[in-house]
Coordinates of C-alpha atoms and ligand atoms in Angstrom, one line a residue:
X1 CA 0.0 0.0 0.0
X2 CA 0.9 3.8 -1.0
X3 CA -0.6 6.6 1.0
X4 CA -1.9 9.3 -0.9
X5 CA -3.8 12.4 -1.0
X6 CA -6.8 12.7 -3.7
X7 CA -10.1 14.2 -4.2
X8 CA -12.8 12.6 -2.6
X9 CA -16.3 12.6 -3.5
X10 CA -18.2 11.2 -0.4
X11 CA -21.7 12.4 -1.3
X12 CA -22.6 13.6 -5.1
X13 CA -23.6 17.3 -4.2
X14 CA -21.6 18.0 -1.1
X15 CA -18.1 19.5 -1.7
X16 CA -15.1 17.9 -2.5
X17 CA -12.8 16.8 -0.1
X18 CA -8.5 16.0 0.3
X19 CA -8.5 13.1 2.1
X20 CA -5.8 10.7 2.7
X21 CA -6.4 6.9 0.8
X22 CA -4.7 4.3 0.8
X23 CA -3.2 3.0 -3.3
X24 CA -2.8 -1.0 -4.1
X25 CA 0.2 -1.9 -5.2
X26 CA 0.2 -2.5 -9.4
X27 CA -0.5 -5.4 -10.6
X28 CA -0.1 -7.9 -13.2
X29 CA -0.8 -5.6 -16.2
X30 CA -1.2 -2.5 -14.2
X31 CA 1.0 0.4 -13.5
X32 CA 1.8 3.2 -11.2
X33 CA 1.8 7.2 -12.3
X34 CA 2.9 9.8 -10.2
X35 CA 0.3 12.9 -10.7
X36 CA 2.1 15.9 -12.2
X37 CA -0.6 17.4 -13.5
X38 CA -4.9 17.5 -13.9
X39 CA -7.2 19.3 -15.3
X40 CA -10.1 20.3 -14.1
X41 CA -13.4 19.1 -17.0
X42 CA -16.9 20.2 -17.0
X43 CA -17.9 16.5 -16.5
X44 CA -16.0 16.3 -12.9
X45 CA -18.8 19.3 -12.0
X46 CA -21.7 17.2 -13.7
X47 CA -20.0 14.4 -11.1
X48 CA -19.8 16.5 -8.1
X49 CA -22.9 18.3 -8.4
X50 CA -25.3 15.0 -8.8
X51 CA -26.1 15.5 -12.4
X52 CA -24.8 11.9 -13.9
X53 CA -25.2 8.7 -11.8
X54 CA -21.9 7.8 -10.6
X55 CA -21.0 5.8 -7.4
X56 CA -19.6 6.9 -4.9
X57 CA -17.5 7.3 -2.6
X58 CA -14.8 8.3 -5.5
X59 CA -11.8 10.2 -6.5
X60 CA -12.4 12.5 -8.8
X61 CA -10.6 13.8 -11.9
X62 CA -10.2 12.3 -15.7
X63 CA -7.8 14.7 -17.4
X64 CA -4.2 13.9 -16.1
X65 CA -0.4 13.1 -16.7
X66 CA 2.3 12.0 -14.9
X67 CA 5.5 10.3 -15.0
X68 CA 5.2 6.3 -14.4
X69 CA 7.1 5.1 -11.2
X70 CA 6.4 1.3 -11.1
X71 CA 5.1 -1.4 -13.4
X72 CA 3.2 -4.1 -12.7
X73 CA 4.3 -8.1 -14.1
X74 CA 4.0 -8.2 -17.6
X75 CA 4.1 -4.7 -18.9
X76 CA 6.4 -3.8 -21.8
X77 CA 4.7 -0.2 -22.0
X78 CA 4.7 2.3 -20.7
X79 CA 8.3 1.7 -18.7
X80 CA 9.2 3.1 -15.5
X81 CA 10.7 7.1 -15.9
X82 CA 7.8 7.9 -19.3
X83 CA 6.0 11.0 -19.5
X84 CA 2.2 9.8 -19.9
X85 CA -1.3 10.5 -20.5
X86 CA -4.1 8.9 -19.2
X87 CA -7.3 8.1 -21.2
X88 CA -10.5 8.3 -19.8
X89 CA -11.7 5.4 -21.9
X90 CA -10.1 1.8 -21.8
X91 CA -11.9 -0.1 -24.5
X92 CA -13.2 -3.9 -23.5
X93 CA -12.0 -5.1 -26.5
X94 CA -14.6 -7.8 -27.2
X95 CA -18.0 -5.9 -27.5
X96 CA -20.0 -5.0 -30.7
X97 CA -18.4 -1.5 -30.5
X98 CA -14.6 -2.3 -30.1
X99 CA -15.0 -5.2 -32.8
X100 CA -16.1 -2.4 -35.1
X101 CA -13.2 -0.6 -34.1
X102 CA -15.5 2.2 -32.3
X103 CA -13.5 2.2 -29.5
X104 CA -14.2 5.2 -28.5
X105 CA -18.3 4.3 -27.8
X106 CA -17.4 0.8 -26.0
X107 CA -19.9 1.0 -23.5
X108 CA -18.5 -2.2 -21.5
X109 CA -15.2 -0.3 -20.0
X110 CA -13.8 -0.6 -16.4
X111 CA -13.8 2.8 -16.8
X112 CA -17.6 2.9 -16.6
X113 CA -17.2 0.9 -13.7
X114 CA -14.5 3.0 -12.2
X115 CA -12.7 -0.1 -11.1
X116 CA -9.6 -1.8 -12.2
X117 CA -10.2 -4.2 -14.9
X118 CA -11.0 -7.6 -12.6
X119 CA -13.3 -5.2 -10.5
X120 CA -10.8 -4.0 -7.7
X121 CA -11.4 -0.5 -6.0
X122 CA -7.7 1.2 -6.6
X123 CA -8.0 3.2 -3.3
X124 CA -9.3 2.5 0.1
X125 CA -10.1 4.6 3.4
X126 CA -10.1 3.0 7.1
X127 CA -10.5 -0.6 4.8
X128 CA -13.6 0.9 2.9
X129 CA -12.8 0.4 -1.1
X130 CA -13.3 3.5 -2.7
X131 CA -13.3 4.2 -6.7
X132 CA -11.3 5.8 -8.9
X133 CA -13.3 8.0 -11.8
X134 CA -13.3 6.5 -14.8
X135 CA -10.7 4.5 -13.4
X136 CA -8.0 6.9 -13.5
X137 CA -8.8 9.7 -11.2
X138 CA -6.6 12.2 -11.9
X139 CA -7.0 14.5 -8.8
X140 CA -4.5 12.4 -6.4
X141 CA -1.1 12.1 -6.0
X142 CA -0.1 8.9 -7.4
X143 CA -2.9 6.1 -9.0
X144 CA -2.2 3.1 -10.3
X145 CA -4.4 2.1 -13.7
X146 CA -4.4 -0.5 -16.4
X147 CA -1.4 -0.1 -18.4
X148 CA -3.5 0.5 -21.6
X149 CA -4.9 3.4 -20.1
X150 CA -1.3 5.1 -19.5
X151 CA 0.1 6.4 -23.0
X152 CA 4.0 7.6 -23.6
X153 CA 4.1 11.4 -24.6
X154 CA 6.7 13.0 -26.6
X155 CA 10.1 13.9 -25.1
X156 CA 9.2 17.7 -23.9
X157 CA 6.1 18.0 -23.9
X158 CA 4.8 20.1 -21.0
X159 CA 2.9 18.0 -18.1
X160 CA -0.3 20.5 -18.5
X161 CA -0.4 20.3 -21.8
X162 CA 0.0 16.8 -21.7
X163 CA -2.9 16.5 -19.0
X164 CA -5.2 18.1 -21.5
X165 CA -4.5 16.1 -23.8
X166 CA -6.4 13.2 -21.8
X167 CA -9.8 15.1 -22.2
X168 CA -10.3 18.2 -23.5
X169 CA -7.9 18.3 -26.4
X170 CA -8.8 14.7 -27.7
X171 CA -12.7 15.7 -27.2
X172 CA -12.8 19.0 -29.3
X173 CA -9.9 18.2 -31.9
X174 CA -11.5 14.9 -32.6
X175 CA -14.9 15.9 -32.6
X176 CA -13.7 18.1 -35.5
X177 CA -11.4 16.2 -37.4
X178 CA -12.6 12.7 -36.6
X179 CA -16.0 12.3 -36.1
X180 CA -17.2 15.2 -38.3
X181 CA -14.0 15.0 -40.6
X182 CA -14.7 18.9 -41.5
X183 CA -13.2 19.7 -44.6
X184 CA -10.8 22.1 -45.7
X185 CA -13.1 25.4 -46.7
X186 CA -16.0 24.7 -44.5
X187 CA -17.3 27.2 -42.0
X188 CA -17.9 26.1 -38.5
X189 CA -19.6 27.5 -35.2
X190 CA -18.4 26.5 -32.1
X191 CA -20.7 27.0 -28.5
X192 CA -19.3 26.9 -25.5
X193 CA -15.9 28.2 -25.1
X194 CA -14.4 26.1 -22.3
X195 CA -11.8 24.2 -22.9
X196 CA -13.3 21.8 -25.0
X197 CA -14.9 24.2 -27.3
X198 CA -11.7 25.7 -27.3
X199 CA -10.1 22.8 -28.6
X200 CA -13.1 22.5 -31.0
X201 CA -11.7 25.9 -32.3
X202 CA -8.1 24.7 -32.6
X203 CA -9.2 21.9 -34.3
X204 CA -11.6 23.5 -37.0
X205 CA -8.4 26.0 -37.8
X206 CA -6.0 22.6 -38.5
X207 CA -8.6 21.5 -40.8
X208 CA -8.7 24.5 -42.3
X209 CA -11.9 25.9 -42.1
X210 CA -12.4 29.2 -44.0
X211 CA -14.4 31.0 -41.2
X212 CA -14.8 29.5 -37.4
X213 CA -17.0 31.6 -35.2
X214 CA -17.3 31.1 -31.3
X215 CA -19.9 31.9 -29.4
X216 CA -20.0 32.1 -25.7
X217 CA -22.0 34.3 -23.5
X218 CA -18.8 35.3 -21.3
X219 CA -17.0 38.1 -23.1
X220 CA -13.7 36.9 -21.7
X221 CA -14.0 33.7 -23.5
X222 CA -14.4 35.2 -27.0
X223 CA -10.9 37.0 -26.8
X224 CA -9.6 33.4 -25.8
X225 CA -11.0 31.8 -28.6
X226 CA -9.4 34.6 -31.1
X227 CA -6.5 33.7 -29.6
X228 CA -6.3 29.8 -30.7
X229 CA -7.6 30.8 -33.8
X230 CA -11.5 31.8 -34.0
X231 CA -12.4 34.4 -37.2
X232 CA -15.2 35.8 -35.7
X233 CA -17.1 36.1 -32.4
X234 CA -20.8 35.9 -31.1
X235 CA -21.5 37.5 -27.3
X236 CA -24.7 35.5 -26.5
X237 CA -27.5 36.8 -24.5
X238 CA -30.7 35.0 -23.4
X239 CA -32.4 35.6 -26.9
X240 CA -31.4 32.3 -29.1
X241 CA -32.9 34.2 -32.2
X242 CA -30.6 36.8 -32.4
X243 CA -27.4 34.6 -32.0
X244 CA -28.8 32.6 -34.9
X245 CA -29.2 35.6 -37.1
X246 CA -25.4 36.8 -36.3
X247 CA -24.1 33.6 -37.4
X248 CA -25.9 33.4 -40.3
X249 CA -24.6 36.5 -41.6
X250 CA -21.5 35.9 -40.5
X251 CA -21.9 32.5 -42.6
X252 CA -23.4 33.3 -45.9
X253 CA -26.5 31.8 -44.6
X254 CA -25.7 29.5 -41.8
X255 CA -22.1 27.6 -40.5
X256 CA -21.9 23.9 -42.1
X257 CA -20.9 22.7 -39.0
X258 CA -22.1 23.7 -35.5
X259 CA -20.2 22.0 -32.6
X260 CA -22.0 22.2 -29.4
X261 CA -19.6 22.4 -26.5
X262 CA -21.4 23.2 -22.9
X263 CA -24.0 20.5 -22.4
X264 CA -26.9 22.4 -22.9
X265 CA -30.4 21.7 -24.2
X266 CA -31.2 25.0 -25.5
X267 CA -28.4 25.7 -26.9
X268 CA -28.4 22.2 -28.7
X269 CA -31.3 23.3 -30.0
X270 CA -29.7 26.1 -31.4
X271 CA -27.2 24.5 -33.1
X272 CA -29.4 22.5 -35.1
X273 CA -31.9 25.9 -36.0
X274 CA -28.9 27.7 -37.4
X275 CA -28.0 24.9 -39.9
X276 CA -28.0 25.3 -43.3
X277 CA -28.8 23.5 -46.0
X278 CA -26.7 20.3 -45.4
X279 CA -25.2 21.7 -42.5
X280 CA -23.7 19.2 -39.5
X281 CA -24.6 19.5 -35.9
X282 CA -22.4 17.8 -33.7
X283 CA -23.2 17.4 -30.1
X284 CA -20.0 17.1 -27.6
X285 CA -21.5 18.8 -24.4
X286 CA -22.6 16.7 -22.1
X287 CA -26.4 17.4 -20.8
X288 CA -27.6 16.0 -17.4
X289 CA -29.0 12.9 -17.8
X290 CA -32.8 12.2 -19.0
X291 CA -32.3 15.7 -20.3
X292 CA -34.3 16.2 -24.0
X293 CA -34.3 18.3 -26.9
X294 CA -36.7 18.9 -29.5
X295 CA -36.0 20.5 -33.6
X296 CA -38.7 20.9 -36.4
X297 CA -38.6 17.2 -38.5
X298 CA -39.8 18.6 -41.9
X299 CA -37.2 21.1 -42.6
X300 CA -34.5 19.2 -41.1
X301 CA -35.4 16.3 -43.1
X302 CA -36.1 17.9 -46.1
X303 CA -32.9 19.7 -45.7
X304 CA -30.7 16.8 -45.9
X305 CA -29.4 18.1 -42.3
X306 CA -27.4 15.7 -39.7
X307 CA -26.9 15.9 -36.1
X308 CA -23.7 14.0 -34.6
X309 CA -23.1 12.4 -31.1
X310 CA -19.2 12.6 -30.6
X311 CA -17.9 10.7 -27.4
X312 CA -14.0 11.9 -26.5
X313 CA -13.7 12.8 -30.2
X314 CA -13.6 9.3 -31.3
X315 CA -10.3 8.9 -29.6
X316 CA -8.1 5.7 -30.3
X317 CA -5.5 7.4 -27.0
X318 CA -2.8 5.1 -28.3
X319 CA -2.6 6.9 -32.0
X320 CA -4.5 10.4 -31.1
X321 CA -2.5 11.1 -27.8
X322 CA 1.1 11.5 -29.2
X323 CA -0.2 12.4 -32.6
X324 CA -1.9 15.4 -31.0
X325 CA 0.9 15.9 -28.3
X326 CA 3.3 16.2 -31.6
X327 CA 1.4 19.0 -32.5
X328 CA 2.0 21.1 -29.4
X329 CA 5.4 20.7 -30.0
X330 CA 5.1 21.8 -33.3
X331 CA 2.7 24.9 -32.6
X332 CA -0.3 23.8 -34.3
X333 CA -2.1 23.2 -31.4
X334 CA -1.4 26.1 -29.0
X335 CA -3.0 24.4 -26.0
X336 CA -1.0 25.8 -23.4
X337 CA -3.1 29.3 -24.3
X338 CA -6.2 27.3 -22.5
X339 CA -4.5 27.1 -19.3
X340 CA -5.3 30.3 -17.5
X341 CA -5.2 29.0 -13.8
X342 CA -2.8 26.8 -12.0
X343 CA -4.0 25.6 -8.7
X344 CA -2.9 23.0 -6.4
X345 CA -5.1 19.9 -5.2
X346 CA -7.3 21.4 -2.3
X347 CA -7.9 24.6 -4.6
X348 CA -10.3 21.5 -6.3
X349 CA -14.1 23.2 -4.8
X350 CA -12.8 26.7 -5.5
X351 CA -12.3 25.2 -9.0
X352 CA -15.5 24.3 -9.7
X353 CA -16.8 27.0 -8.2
X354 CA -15.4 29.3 -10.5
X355 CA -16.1 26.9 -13.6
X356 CA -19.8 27.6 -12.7
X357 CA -19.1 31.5 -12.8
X358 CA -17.5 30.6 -16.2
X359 CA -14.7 32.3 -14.9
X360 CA -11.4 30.5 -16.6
X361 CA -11.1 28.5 -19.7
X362 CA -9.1 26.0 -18.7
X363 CA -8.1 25.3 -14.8
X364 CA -5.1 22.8 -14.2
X365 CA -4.2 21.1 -11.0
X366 CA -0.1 20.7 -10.3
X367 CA 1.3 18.3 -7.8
X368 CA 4.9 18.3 -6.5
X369 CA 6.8 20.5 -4.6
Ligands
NAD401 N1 -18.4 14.3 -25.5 C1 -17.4 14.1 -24.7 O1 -16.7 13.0 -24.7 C2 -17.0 15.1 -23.6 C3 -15.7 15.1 -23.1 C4 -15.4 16.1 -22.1 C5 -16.3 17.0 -21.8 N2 -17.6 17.0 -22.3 C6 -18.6 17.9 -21.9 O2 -18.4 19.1 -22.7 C7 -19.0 20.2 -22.0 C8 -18.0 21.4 -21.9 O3 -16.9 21.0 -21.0 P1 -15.8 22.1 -20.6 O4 -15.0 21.5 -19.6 O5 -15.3 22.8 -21.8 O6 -16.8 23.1 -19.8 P2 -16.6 24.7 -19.3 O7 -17.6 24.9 -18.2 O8 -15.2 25.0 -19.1 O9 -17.1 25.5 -20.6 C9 -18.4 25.8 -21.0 C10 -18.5 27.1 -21.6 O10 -19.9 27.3 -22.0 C11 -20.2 28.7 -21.8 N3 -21.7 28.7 -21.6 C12 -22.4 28.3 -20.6 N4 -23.7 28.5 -20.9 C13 -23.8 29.1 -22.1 C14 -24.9 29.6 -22.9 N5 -26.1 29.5 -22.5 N6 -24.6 30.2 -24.1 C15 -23.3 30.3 -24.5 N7 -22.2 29.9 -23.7 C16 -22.5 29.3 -22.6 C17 -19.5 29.0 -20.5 O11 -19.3 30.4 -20.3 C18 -18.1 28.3 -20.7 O12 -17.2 29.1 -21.4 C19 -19.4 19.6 -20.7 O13 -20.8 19.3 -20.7 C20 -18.6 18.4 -20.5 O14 -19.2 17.4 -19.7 C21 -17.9 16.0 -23.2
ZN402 ZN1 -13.4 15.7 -19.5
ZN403 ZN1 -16.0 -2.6 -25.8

């Protein structure tokens, strides 16, 4: 056993709180990171404030990297000393999904489970077994995960950076380039400017889109977006009428592709009433659950519209994740811009208090010294 400190979710609703847990020791097949670094994702405040059904009690967090410090029997990668990544999603490899190779919707992962892959609870408190999110949990010192969940970065690339990578990055550049494969000359709309819309952004400008316009209601958010790459901004209000004219004269009609990055019903609903003809909705926020929209059929049918569901971008982490973290390197992915806050690990409530206020676009937890 390893004694750590992590984020502990006790009670979905009540605040978070840094408790001391106990860590297994790898095993076969599993390995042991060191935390350097996690962001903090809209989904660990759908968690915290009761709006998915999760278990509990669990440490939080699904956006991390750190450096790997022991490996379990069998494992040939990562090796000890590696900068890595973790994925939110470990595929199970065997159902209908994964033998389509749609890894990315498998809905039979430990992660779902938030256990290690033969059921075990990574962490434990006075000999009560408690879960790890998405089987990774991000927000504590060290955790120890499946081995296939822990992917080798490129030689320098920053730990924050790298965190990102694990959620937002992968969910907005490969909601873009992967599940809506936007081509080069399209115009997009992005909604939500956190930082996975964000990353929407950056992705729309590696595809090459000829106009990419972000919308957020948080006037803070627009100059961020401008700054990874956005054409054109939108200030939203309450009326969704008036947005929806703006884009379409900022689009020649209407964006072909509207991205819809807060999770929103409303504003889901928008996406698909600004389409035009042909035009792409694709849906990345995450809504509470049971949660419904509604669009007119007839014109949307008519239309020859579409409306996409993209889960983590359609990652595969062990291709996407060094492919993207390349592209930091190389400066066509600017993610470091995102990160506008560095906190440590009991800064975790103020976090997502200020993610409510839409205060920051992207909010990254360091460890160490
Ligand atoms: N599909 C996936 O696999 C996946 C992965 C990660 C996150 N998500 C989801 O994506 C969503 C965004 O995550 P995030 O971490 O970027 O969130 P965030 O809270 O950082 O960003 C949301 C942004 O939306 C803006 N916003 C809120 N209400 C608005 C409105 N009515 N009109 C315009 N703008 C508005 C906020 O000001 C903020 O900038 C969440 O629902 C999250 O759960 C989905
Ligand atoms: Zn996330
Ligand atoms: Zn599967």
């Amino acid at each position: 056993m390893t004694s750590v400190r992590g984020a502990l979710l006790e009670t979905v609703g009540q605040p978070v709180v840094i408790a001391d847990l106990e860590l297994i020791e790898p095993r076969a097949g599993e390995v042991r990171v060191r935390m350097l670094a996690s962001g903090v994702c809209h989904s660990d405040l759908h968690v915290r404030d009761g709006e998915w059904d999760r278990p509990t009690p669990i440490v939080m967090g699904h956006e991390g990297a750190g450096i790997v410090e022991v490996v379990g029997a069998g494992v040939t990668s990562p090796r000890v000393g590696e900068l890595v990544a973790l994925s939110w999603l470990i595929p199970c490899g065997v159902c209908r999904s994964c033998r389509r190779g749609h890894v990315w919707a498998c809905p039979d992962s430990p992660s779902y489970r938030h256990v290690l892959l033969d059921g075990t609870a990574p962490f434990g408190r006075a000999g009560i077994p408690v879960r790890a999110y998405c089987a990774i949990s991000t927000m504590a010192e060290a955790v120890v995960v499946p081995a296939a969940a822990a992917i080798p970065l490129p030689d320098g690339t920053d730990p924050a950076v790298a965190a990102l990578i694990g959620c937002c990055v992968t969910t907005g550049v490969g909601a873009v380039l992967k599940t809506a494969a936007v081509p080069a000359g399209a115009s997009v709309a992005v909604i939500g400017l956190g930082g996975v819309g964000l990353s929407c952004v950056m992705g729309a400008v590696i595809a090459g889109a000829s106009r990419i316009v972000a919308i957020d209601r948080v006037e803070a958010k627009l100059e961020a977006a401008r700054a990874v790459g956005a054409t054109d901004t939108i200030l939203a209000g309450d009326d969704a009428a008036s947005t929806i004219e703006a884009l379409r004269d900022l689009t020649d009609g209407g964006p072909d592709f509207v991205f819809e990055a807060i999770g929103r019903t409303d504003t889901a609903e928008l996406a698909i009433a600004a389409l035009p003809l042909g035009g792409t909705a694709v849906l990345v926020g995450m809504t509470p659950l049971g949660a419904r929209a509604a669009f007119e059929v007839y014109p949307f049918v008519d239309g020859s519209r579409r409306i996409l569901g993209s889960n983590y971008g359609f990652a595969e982490p062990a291709i996407d994740f060094p492919r993207y973290a390349a592209w930091t390197l190389d400066g066509r992915l600017p993610v470091e811009r995102l990160i506008d806050r560095r906190i440590r690990l009991d800064d975790v409530e103020d976090a997502f208090a200020a993610m409510r206020r839409g205060d920051y676009t992207r909010q990254v937890i360091e460890f160490g010294p």
